[in-house]
Amino acid sequence: MSNQENQPQVNEAATEDNKLIAERRSKLENIRENCPANAHPNHFKPEQYADDLQKEFGDKDKETIAELNKVVSIAGRVMAKRGPFFVVQDMSGRIQAYASKDTQKDMKERWGGLDIGDIIGVKGQLKLSGKGDLFVSMDEYALLTKSLRPLPEKFHGLADQEMKYRQRYVDLIINEDTRKNFLMRSKVVEGIRRFLVERNFMEVETPMLQVIPGGAVARPFVTHHNAMDIDMFLRIAPELYLKRLVVGGFDRVFEINRNFRNEGLSTRHNPEFTMLEFYQAYADYNDLMDLTEEMLRTVAQDVLGTTTVINTVKDAEGNVTEEITYDFGSKFERLSMVDAILKYNPEFDESVFRNPEENFEKIREYAKQLHVKEPDVEGVWGPGKYICEIFEETAEHKLIQPTFITEYPWEVSPLARRNDHNPFITDRFEFFVGGREIANGFSELNDAEDQAARFRKQVEEKDAGDDEAMHYDADYINALEYGLPPTAGEGIGIDRLVMLFTDSPTIKDVILFPHMKPQG
């Protein structure tokens, strides 16, 4: 159907909505006249949640509930009207409220009746209907907030995905799945925090406004501090500040933090996002892989009730075409970056990647065959950068089951410790599930002179046009010169982890208010 054919229906719907809004505003004006002191009362205090009542009394028979003579008080939004019954939804779920004929008459006279979306308070005896549904008798009741806008129709709800993100408040009212996603997110964060605290990690807070953006390879947002008359940056990572705390003597620290990166939007990228970063002194990257495996397995079991995570693939109509099962209960696979490249590219010459510095031109040739976009300045990238680009192009998306990729080249790991036996690589890993990077961790570089040299290399890349390369952080080098104990650190993307646990296809489904281009 063309846009022109759709337009009259849109206008008709808008006209109907405007009519309903006008009717509701008229009701509110009458309420104001009848109750000039306060048309939005704030005296009602609910004592129970709907879901708690359903769990405690939902399996009891009618006679048992009648004998209990249980008086309860609830508050929430009217979601449906079924004759004398009103379906009331609160934060936890739904329960019905029953209005007698006298009650209905009273509400009609006082408020013009109740509309879908109105917020009410109800106190009365808990009972069971003939159909076996719990309800609260409306012995006492109050209209707490008049809803002026009609909710979307039940069957299509907020069908427009963009409107779901722009008007999340309506999405949360209408869609139970959306509410479940964000309850799940809250439980995931709570589970991670509990897991770390139980292992003697201390939760801290570090600056979100920074003079030098550091701790990751990313393009920052720039702002200006008027009083000091200096440009500042929204943090791209808290890493360098957390490691300063380890220098100061806090051996185990973590932060669940908001980061900001001035990069593109995608199903996996939002300009601001939530990360867990944690650092442990006297540990290496192998210790953190073990800890990560235990933490994710524990959180999955606690939050989902199982270590098996199921995601679905859907067609354009929303029909499930495939199910993918991720096993968090078994040992996670561990592969080096080169081993992963060779596993998924058996046609490549293994000897080339086992000796990258001697075979730089051949590696570069492989990258060109894959149409890897090179920097404008010749000679900025070494073999390590090309190997990483080849991995991301050919292997990353094939890492479906929980997998640690290790042995990242030093060139793409400016903060990681070099391997003792092979200085071309670092003691670093990234964790992948479903072809998505979830975590990044490594044994920290605590050699101040090596770190200074790598910062200088990053500055060269920035001068060559790489907007994501790091700045030189002199104060961090100063901190390292006081001495950072052997330390391992890691960052885990909370949003991507929640996407996995909730089977959400886009990051916007797990961020309450994702960034959208302004309308108009």
Coordinates of C-alpha atoms in Angstrom, one line a residue:
M1 CA 0.0 0.0 0.0
S2 CA 1.4 3.4 -0.9
N3 CA 2.0 6.3 1.5
Q4 CA -0.9 8.2 -0.1
E5 CA -3.2 5.3 0.6
N6 CA -2.0 5.1 4.2
Q7 CA -2.4 8.8 4.9
P8 CA -6.2 9.0 5.4
Q9 CA -6.0 6.2 7.9
V10 CA -3.3 8.1 9.8
N11 CA -5.3 11.3 9.8
E12 CA -8.4 9.4 10.9
A13 CA -6.5 7.8 13.8
A14 CA -5.0 11.2 14.8
T15 CA -8.5 12.8 14.7
E16 CA -9.9 10.1 16.9
D17 CA -7.0 10.5 19.4
N18 CA -7.6 14.3 19.5
K19 CA -11.3 13.7 20.2
L20 CA -10.5 11.3 23.1
I21 CA -7.9 13.7 24.5
A22 CA -10.5 16.6 24.4
E23 CA -13.0 14.4 26.2
R24 CA -10.5 13.5 28.9
R25 CA -9.4 17.1 29.3
S26 CA -13.0 18.0 29.8
K27 CA -13.3 15.3 32.5
L28 CA -10.2 16.7 34.2
E29 CA -11.7 20.2 34.2
N30 CA -14.9 18.9 35.9
I31 CA -12.7 17.1 38.5
R32 CA -10.9 20.4 39.2
E33 CA -14.2 22.2 39.7
N34 CA -15.5 19.5 42.0
C35 CA -12.2 19.2 43.9
P36 CA -10.5 22.7 43.7
A37 CA -8.0 21.8 46.5
N38 CA -6.3 19.0 44.5
A39 CA -7.3 17.2 41.3
H40 CA -4.1 15.1 41.7
P41 CA -4.3 13.7 45.3
N42 CA -1.2 12.2 46.9
H43 CA -2.7 10.6 50.1
F44 CA -3.1 7.0 49.0
K45 CA -0.5 4.6 50.1
P46 CA -0.5 1.1 48.5
E47 CA 0.6 -1.7 50.8
Q48 CA 0.8 -4.7 48.4
Y49 CA 2.0 -5.4 44.9
A50 CA -0.1 -7.3 42.4
D51 CA 2.4 -10.0 41.7
D52 CA 3.0 -10.7 45.4
L53 CA -0.8 -11.2 45.9
Q54 CA -1.0 -13.5 42.9
K55 CA 1.9 -15.6 44.2
E56 CA 0.6 -15.8 47.7
F57 CA -3.1 -16.3 47.0
G58 CA -3.4 -17.2 43.4
D59 CA -3.5 -21.0 44.0
K60 CA -6.1 -20.9 46.8
D61 CA -9.8 -21.7 46.3
K62 CA -12.7 -19.2 46.6
E63 CA -13.8 -20.5 50.1
T64 CA -10.3 -20.3 51.6
I65 CA -9.8 -16.7 50.4
A66 CA -13.2 -15.7 51.7
E67 CA -12.4 -17.2 55.1
L68 CA -9.1 -15.2 55.3
N69 CA -11.1 -11.9 55.0
K70 CA -7.9 -10.3 53.7
V71 CA -8.0 -6.5 53.2
V72 CA -5.4 -5.2 50.8
S73 CA -4.6 -1.9 49.1
I74 CA -3.1 -1.6 45.6
A75 CA -2.4 1.2 43.2
G76 CA -1.7 1.3 39.5
R77 CA -2.8 2.0 36.0
V78 CA -6.2 0.9 34.6
M79 CA -5.2 -1.3 31.6
A80 CA -8.6 -2.8 30.7
K81 CA -12.3 -2.7 31.7
R82 CA -14.3 -5.9 31.7
G83 CA -17.8 -5.0 32.9
P84 CA -17.6 -4.2 36.6
F85 CA -13.9 -5.3 36.7
F86 CA -10.9 -3.1 36.1
V87 CA -7.5 -4.6 35.3
V88 CA -4.9 -2.7 37.4
Q89 CA -1.2 -2.8 36.5
D90 CA 1.5 -1.9 38.9
M91 CA 5.3 -2.3 38.8
S92 CA 5.1 -6.0 39.5
G93 CA 2.1 -7.2 37.4
R94 CA -1.6 -7.1 37.2
I95 CA -4.7 -7.7 39.4
Q96 CA -8.4 -6.9 39.0
A97 CA -10.5 -4.5 41.0
Y98 CA -14.3 -4.9 41.3
A99 CA -16.7 -2.0 41.2
S100 CA -20.2 -2.5 42.5
K101 CA -23.1 -0.7 40.8
D102 CA -23.1 1.9 43.5
T103 CA -19.3 2.4 43.1
Q104 CA -19.7 2.7 39.4
K105 CA -22.4 5.3 39.8
D106 CA -20.3 7.3 42.3
M107 CA -17.2 7.2 40.0
K108 CA -19.4 8.4 37.1
E109 CA -20.7 11.3 39.1
R110 CA -17.3 12.3 40.6
W111 CA -15.0 11.7 37.6
G112 CA -17.1 11.0 34.6
G113 CA -16.1 7.4 34.9
L114 CA -12.6 5.8 34.6
D115 CA -10.7 5.6 31.4
I116 CA -8.0 3.2 30.2
G117 CA -4.7 4.7 31.5
D118 CA -6.0 6.3 34.6
I119 CA -4.0 5.7 37.8
I120 CA -6.1 4.7 40.7
G121 CA -5.8 3.5 44.3
V122 CA -8.0 0.7 45.6
K123 CA -8.5 -0.7 49.1
G124 CA -10.8 -3.6 50.0
Q125 CA -11.2 -7.3 50.6
L126 CA -9.3 -9.8 48.4
K127 CA -11.6 -12.2 46.6
L128 CA -11.7 -14.8 43.9
S129 CA -14.1 -14.5 40.9
G130 CA -16.1 -17.3 39.4
K131 CA -13.5 -17.6 36.7
G132 CA -10.8 -18.2 39.2
D133 CA -9.2 -14.7 39.0
L134 CA -8.1 -12.7 42.1
F135 CA -9.7 -9.3 42.5
V136 CA -9.8 -6.5 45.1
S137 CA -13.2 -5.2 46.1
M138 CA -13.3 -1.4 45.6
D139 CA -14.5 -0.6 49.2
E140 CA -12.2 2.5 49.1
Y141 CA -10.9 4.0 45.9
A142 CA -9.3 7.2 44.6
L143 CA -8.5 8.6 41.1
L144 CA -4.9 9.6 41.6
T145 CA -3.9 10.8 38.1
K146 CA -6.2 11.4 35.1
S147 CA -4.6 10.1 31.9
L148 CA -5.1 12.6 29.2
R149 CA -3.8 10.6 26.3
P150 CA -5.3 7.3 25.2
L151 CA -2.9 4.3 25.2
P152 CA -2.2 2.5 21.9
E153 CA -4.7 -0.1 20.9
K154 CA -4.1 -3.5 22.5
F155 CA -3.4 -5.6 19.4
H156 CA -0.8 -3.5 17.7
G157 CA 0.5 -1.6 20.8
L158 CA 3.6 0.4 19.8
A159 CA 4.1 -1.4 16.5
D160 CA 6.5 1.4 15.3
Q161 CA 9.9 0.4 16.6
E162 CA 11.2 4.0 16.5
M163 CA 8.2 5.2 18.6
K164 CA 9.0 2.4 21.1
Y165 CA 12.4 4.0 21.7
R166 CA 11.3 7.6 21.5
Q167 CA 8.4 7.0 23.9
R168 CA 9.8 4.3 26.2
Y169 CA 7.3 5.3 28.9
V170 CA 4.4 4.2 26.7
D171 CA 6.3 1.1 25.6
L172 CA 6.8 0.1 29.3
I173 CA 3.1 0.6 30.0
I174 CA 2.0 -1.5 27.0
N175 CA 4.6 -4.2 26.5
E176 CA 5.2 -6.8 29.2
D177 CA 8.3 -8.1 27.3
T178 CA 9.9 -4.7 27.5
R179 CA 9.4 -4.5 31.2
K180 CA 10.8 -8.0 31.6
N181 CA 13.9 -7.0 29.6
F182 CA 14.7 -4.1 31.9
L183 CA 14.0 -6.1 35.1
M184 CA 16.4 -8.7 33.7
R185 CA 19.0 -5.9 33.1
S186 CA 18.7 -4.8 36.7
K187 CA 19.1 -8.3 38.0
V188 CA 22.2 -8.9 35.8
V189 CA 23.9 -5.7 37.2
E190 CA 22.9 -6.7 40.7
G191 CA 24.3 -10.2 40.2
I192 CA 27.6 -8.9 38.9
R193 CA 28.0 -6.5 41.7
R194 CA 27.2 -9.2 44.3
F195 CA 29.7 -11.6 42.7
L196 CA 32.6 -9.1 42.8
V197 CA 31.8 -7.8 46.3
E198 CA 31.8 -11.3 47.6
R199 CA 35.3 -11.7 46.3
N200 CA 36.6 -8.6 48.1
F201 CA 36.4 -6.1 45.1
M202 CA 35.7 -2.6 46.2
E203 CA 33.2 -0.5 44.1
V204 CA 34.5 3.0 43.3
E205 CA 33.6 6.0 41.1
T206 CA 36.0 7.8 38.8
P207 CA 35.7 11.0 36.7
M208 CA 33.3 11.2 33.8
L209 CA 34.7 14.5 32.7
Q210 CA 38.4 14.1 31.8
V211 CA 41.1 16.5 30.6
I212 CA 42.7 13.6 28.6
P213 CA 40.5 10.8 27.2
G214 CA 42.2 7.5 27.8
G215 CA 41.8 3.8 28.6
A216 CA 40.5 2.8 25.2
V217 CA 41.0 3.4 21.5
A218 CA 38.0 5.5 20.6
R219 CA 36.9 8.9 19.4
P220 CA 35.7 11.1 22.4
F221 CA 33.0 13.7 22.8
V222 CA 34.4 17.1 23.4
T223 CA 32.9 19.7 25.8
H224 CA 34.0 23.0 27.4
H225 CA 34.4 24.0 31.0
N226 CA 33.6 27.7 31.2
A227 CA 35.1 28.4 34.6
M228 CA 38.5 26.9 33.8
D229 CA 38.2 27.8 30.1
I230 CA 39.5 24.5 28.9
D231 CA 38.1 21.8 26.6
M232 CA 37.3 18.5 28.4
F233 CA 36.2 15.1 27.3
L234 CA 33.4 12.7 28.3
R235 CA 35.2 9.5 29.3
I236 CA 35.6 6.7 26.8
A237 CA 36.8 4.4 29.6
P238 CA 37.6 4.6 33.4
E239 CA 40.7 2.3 33.0
L240 CA 43.6 4.7 33.7
Y241 CA 41.9 6.1 36.8
L242 CA 41.1 2.6 38.2
K243 CA 44.7 1.6 37.7
R244 CA 45.8 4.8 39.5
L245 CA 43.8 3.4 42.5
V246 CA 45.7 0.1 42.3
V247 CA 48.9 2.1 42.4
G248 CA 47.5 3.8 45.5
G249 CA 47.0 0.4 47.2
F250 CA 43.4 -0.6 46.5
D251 CA 44.2 -4.1 45.1
R252 CA 40.7 -5.0 43.9
V253 CA 38.5 -2.3 42.4
F254 CA 35.5 -2.2 40.1
E255 CA 33.2 0.3 38.5
I256 CA 29.9 -0.1 36.7
N257 CA 30.1 3.0 34.6
R258 CA 28.7 5.0 31.8
N259 CA 31.1 5.5 28.9
F260 CA 30.8 7.8 25.9
R261 CA 32.2 7.3 22.4
N262 CA 31.6 9.6 19.5
E263 CA 31.2 6.8 16.9
G264 CA 28.6 5.4 14.6
L265 CA 25.2 3.9 15.6
S266 CA 24.4 0.3 15.0
T267 CA 22.5 -2.6 16.5
R268 CA 25.5 -3.0 18.9
H269 CA 26.6 0.6 19.4
N270 CA 25.1 3.5 21.2
P271 CA 27.0 6.8 21.9
E272 CA 26.7 6.2 25.7
F273 CA 26.8 2.7 27.1
T274 CA 27.4 0.8 30.3
M275 CA 30.6 -1.1 31.1
L276 CA 31.8 -3.1 34.0
E277 CA 35.6 -2.6 34.6
F278 CA 37.5 -4.3 37.3
Y279 CA 41.1 -4.7 38.3
Q280 CA 42.9 -7.2 40.4
A281 CA 46.5 -6.9 41.7
Y282 CA 48.7 -9.9 41.7
A283 CA 46.7 -11.6 39.0
D284 CA 47.2 -12.2 35.3
Y285 CA 44.9 -12.5 32.3
N286 CA 44.5 -16.3 32.8
D287 CA 43.1 -15.6 36.3
L288 CA 40.6 -13.1 34.8
M289 CA 39.5 -15.6 32.1
D290 CA 38.8 -18.1 34.9
L291 CA 37.0 -15.4 36.9
T292 CA 35.0 -14.3 33.9
E293 CA 33.9 -17.8 33.1
E294 CA 32.8 -18.4 36.7
M295 CA 31.0 -15.0 36.9
L296 CA 29.0 -15.3 33.7
R297 CA 28.0 -18.9 34.6
T298 CA 26.9 -17.8 38.1
V299 CA 25.0 -14.8 36.8
A300 CA 23.2 -16.8 34.1
Q301 CA 22.2 -19.4 36.7
D302 CA 21.0 -16.8 39.2
V303 CA 19.1 -14.6 36.7
L304 CA 17.8 -17.1 34.1
G305 CA 17.7 -20.2 36.3
T306 CA 19.9 -22.0 33.8
T307 CA 23.3 -21.9 32.2
T308 CA 21.8 -22.4 28.7
V309 CA 20.9 -19.2 26.9
I310 CA 18.6 -19.5 23.9
N311 CA 18.5 -16.8 21.2
T312 CA 16.2 -16.8 18.1
V313 CA 16.5 -15.6 14.6
K314 CA 13.3 -14.1 13.1
D315 CA 12.2 -13.2 9.6
A316 CA 10.7 -9.8 8.6
E317 CA 7.3 -10.8 9.9
G318 CA 8.7 -11.7 13.3
N319 CA 8.4 -15.5 12.8
V320 CA 11.2 -17.6 14.5
T321 CA 13.3 -19.2 11.8
E322 CA 16.1 -20.5 13.9
E323 CA 17.1 -21.1 17.5
I324 CA 20.7 -20.8 18.7
T325 CA 21.7 -22.3 22.1
Y326 CA 24.7 -20.9 24.0
D327 CA 26.2 -23.1 26.6
F328 CA 27.6 -21.2 29.6
G329 CA 27.8 -24.4 31.7
S330 CA 30.7 -26.0 29.8
K331 CA 34.3 -24.9 29.7
F332 CA 34.7 -21.9 27.4
E333 CA 37.0 -22.4 24.3
R334 CA 40.3 -20.5 24.2
L335 CA 42.0 -19.7 20.9
S336 CA 44.8 -17.4 20.0
M337 CA 44.0 -14.7 17.4
V338 CA 46.3 -16.4 14.9
D339 CA 44.7 -19.9 15.6
A340 CA 41.3 -18.4 15.1
I341 CA 42.3 -16.9 11.7
L342 CA 43.8 -20.2 10.5
K343 CA 40.7 -22.1 11.8
Y344 CA 38.3 -20.1 9.7
N345 CA 40.7 -19.5 6.8
P346 CA 42.3 -22.9 6.0
E347 CA 43.5 -21.6 2.7
F348 CA 45.9 -19.1 4.4
D349 CA 49.6 -20.1 4.6
E350 CA 50.1 -20.9 8.3
S351 CA 53.8 -20.1 8.3
V352 CA 53.0 -16.6 7.3
F353 CA 51.0 -15.9 10.4
R354 CA 53.4 -17.8 12.7
N355 CA 56.2 -15.5 11.7
P356 CA 54.4 -12.2 11.1
E357 CA 57.3 -9.8 11.2
E358 CA 59.2 -11.7 8.6
N359 CA 56.1 -12.0 6.4
F360 CA 54.7 -8.5 6.8
E361 CA 54.1 -7.9 3.0
K362 CA 52.3 -11.3 2.6
I363 CA 50.0 -10.5 5.6
R364 CA 49.3 -7.1 4.1
E365 CA 48.5 -8.7 0.8
Y366 CA 45.9 -11.0 2.5
A367 CA 44.4 -7.9 4.1
K368 CA 44.1 -6.1 0.7
Q369 CA 42.4 -9.2 -0.8
L370 CA 39.8 -8.7 2.0
H371 CA 39.4 -5.0 1.1
V372 CA 40.7 -3.8 4.5
K373 CA 40.7 0.0 4.4
E374 CA 44.3 1.2 5.1
P375 CA 45.4 4.5 6.7
D376 CA 46.2 7.4 4.4
V377 CA 49.8 7.7 5.7
E378 CA 52.1 4.9 4.5
G379 CA 53.9 2.8 7.1
V380 CA 51.7 3.6 10.1
W381 CA 50.3 0.1 10.4
G382 CA 52.6 -2.8 11.3
P383 CA 51.8 -6.6 10.8
G384 CA 50.0 -6.7 14.2
K385 CA 47.4 -4.2 13.0
Y386 CA 46.8 -6.1 9.8
I387 CA 46.5 -9.4 11.6
C388 CA 43.8 -7.9 13.9
E389 CA 41.9 -6.5 10.8
I390 CA 42.0 -9.9 9.2
F391 CA 40.7 -11.5 12.3
E392 CA 37.8 -9.0 12.6
E393 CA 36.9 -9.5 9.0
T394 CA 37.0 -13.3 8.7
A395 CA 36.8 -14.9 12.1
E396 CA 35.1 -12.7 14.7
H397 CA 31.5 -13.2 13.5
K398 CA 32.0 -17.0 13.5
L399 CA 32.7 -17.2 17.2
I400 CA 29.3 -18.5 18.3
Q401 CA 29.8 -20.4 21.5
P402 CA 31.5 -18.7 24.5
T403 CA 35.1 -18.2 23.3
F404 CA 38.2 -16.4 24.6
I405 CA 40.5 -15.1 21.9
T406 CA 44.0 -14.5 23.2
E407 CA 47.5 -13.3 22.2
Y408 CA 46.6 -9.9 20.6
P409 CA 49.5 -8.1 18.9
W410 CA 51.1 -5.4 21.0
E411 CA 50.4 -2.9 18.2
V412 CA 46.6 -3.1 18.9
S413 CA 47.0 -3.4 22.7
P414 CA 48.6 -0.2 23.9
L415 CA 47.8 -0.8 27.6
A416 CA 48.5 -4.6 27.7
R417 CA 51.6 -6.3 29.0
R418 CA 53.9 -8.0 26.4
N419 CA 54.2 -11.8 26.6
D420 CA 57.4 -12.9 28.3
H421 CA 58.2 -15.5 25.5
N422 CA 57.0 -13.6 22.4
P423 CA 57.2 -9.8 22.6
F424 CA 55.1 -9.5 19.4
I425 CA 52.0 -10.4 21.3
T426 CA 50.5 -9.4 24.6
D427 CA 48.8 -11.2 27.5
R428 CA 45.4 -10.1 26.4
F429 CA 42.0 -11.7 25.6
E430 CA 38.6 -10.8 24.3
F431 CA 35.5 -12.8 25.0
F432 CA 33.0 -13.5 22.3
V433 CA 29.5 -15.1 22.2
G434 CA 27.3 -15.2 19.2
G435 CA 29.9 -13.4 17.0
R436 CA 29.8 -10.4 19.4
E437 CA 32.6 -9.1 21.6
I438 CA 31.4 -9.0 25.2
A439 CA 34.6 -8.5 27.2
N440 CA 38.2 -7.3 26.9
G441 CA 40.9 -8.1 29.4
F442 CA 44.6 -8.3 29.9
S443 CA 47.6 -8.4 32.1
E444 CA 48.3 -4.7 32.6
L445 CA 51.4 -3.0 31.3
N446 CA 53.2 -1.8 34.4
D447 CA 56.5 -0.9 32.7
A448 CA 56.4 2.9 32.8
E449 CA 59.0 3.3 30.0
D450 CA 57.3 0.8 27.7
Q451 CA 53.9 2.5 28.3
A452 CA 55.4 5.9 27.5
A453 CA 56.8 4.5 24.2
R454 CA 53.4 3.0 23.3
F455 CA 51.6 6.3 24.1
R456 CA 54.1 8.0 21.7
K457 CA 53.2 5.4 19.0
Q458 CA 49.5 6.2 19.5
V459 CA 50.2 9.9 19.1
E460 CA 51.9 9.1 15.8
E461 CA 48.8 7.3 14.6
K462 CA 46.6 10.3 15.8
D463 CA 48.8 12.7 13.8
A464 CA 48.5 10.4 10.8
G465 CA 44.7 10.8 10.9
D466 CA 43.5 8.1 13.3
D467 CA 40.8 10.0 15.4
E468 CA 40.5 7.0 17.7
A469 CA 44.1 6.7 18.7
M470 CA 45.1 7.6 22.3
H471 CA 46.5 10.8 23.8
Y472 CA 49.7 10.9 25.7
D473 CA 48.8 10.8 29.4
A474 CA 51.8 12.2 31.3
D475 CA 50.1 11.9 34.8
Y476 CA 49.4 8.2 34.2
I477 CA 53.1 7.6 33.3
N478 CA 53.9 9.5 36.5
A479 CA 51.6 7.1 38.5
L480 CA 53.3 4.1 36.9
E481 CA 56.7 5.4 37.9
Y482 CA 55.6 5.1 41.5
G483 CA 54.9 1.4 40.8
L484 CA 51.9 -0.5 39.7
P485 CA 51.9 -4.1 41.1
P486 CA 51.4 -7.0 38.7
T487 CA 47.8 -6.5 37.8
A488 CA 45.1 -7.8 35.5
G489 CA 42.1 -5.8 34.3
E490 CA 38.9 -6.3 32.3
G491 CA 35.9 -4.5 30.8
I492 CA 32.6 -6.2 30.1
G493 CA 29.9 -4.6 28.0
I494 CA 26.7 -4.7 30.2
D495 CA 24.4 -3.8 27.3
R496 CA 25.7 -6.6 25.0
L497 CA 25.5 -9.1 27.8
V498 CA 21.9 -8.1 28.5
M499 CA 21.1 -8.3 24.8
L500 CA 22.3 -11.9 24.9
F501 CA 20.4 -12.9 28.1
T502 CA 17.1 -11.2 26.9
D503 CA 17.4 -12.4 23.2
S504 CA 17.3 -8.8 22.0
P505 CA 18.4 -8.1 18.4
T506 CA 19.5 -4.5 19.0
I507 CA 21.1 -2.5 21.8
K508 CA 18.2 -0.1 21.8
D509 CA 16.1 -2.8 23.2
V510 CA 18.2 -3.0 26.4
I511 CA 18.8 0.8 26.9
L512 CA 15.9 2.5 28.5
F513 CA 16.4 5.8 26.5
P514 CA 18.6 5.1 23.5
H515 CA 19.9 8.0 21.5
M516 CA 17.7 9.0 18.5
K517 CA 18.1 11.7 16.0
P518 CA 15.6 14.5 17.0
Q519 CA 12.4 14.6 15.0
G520 CA 11.9 17.5 12.7

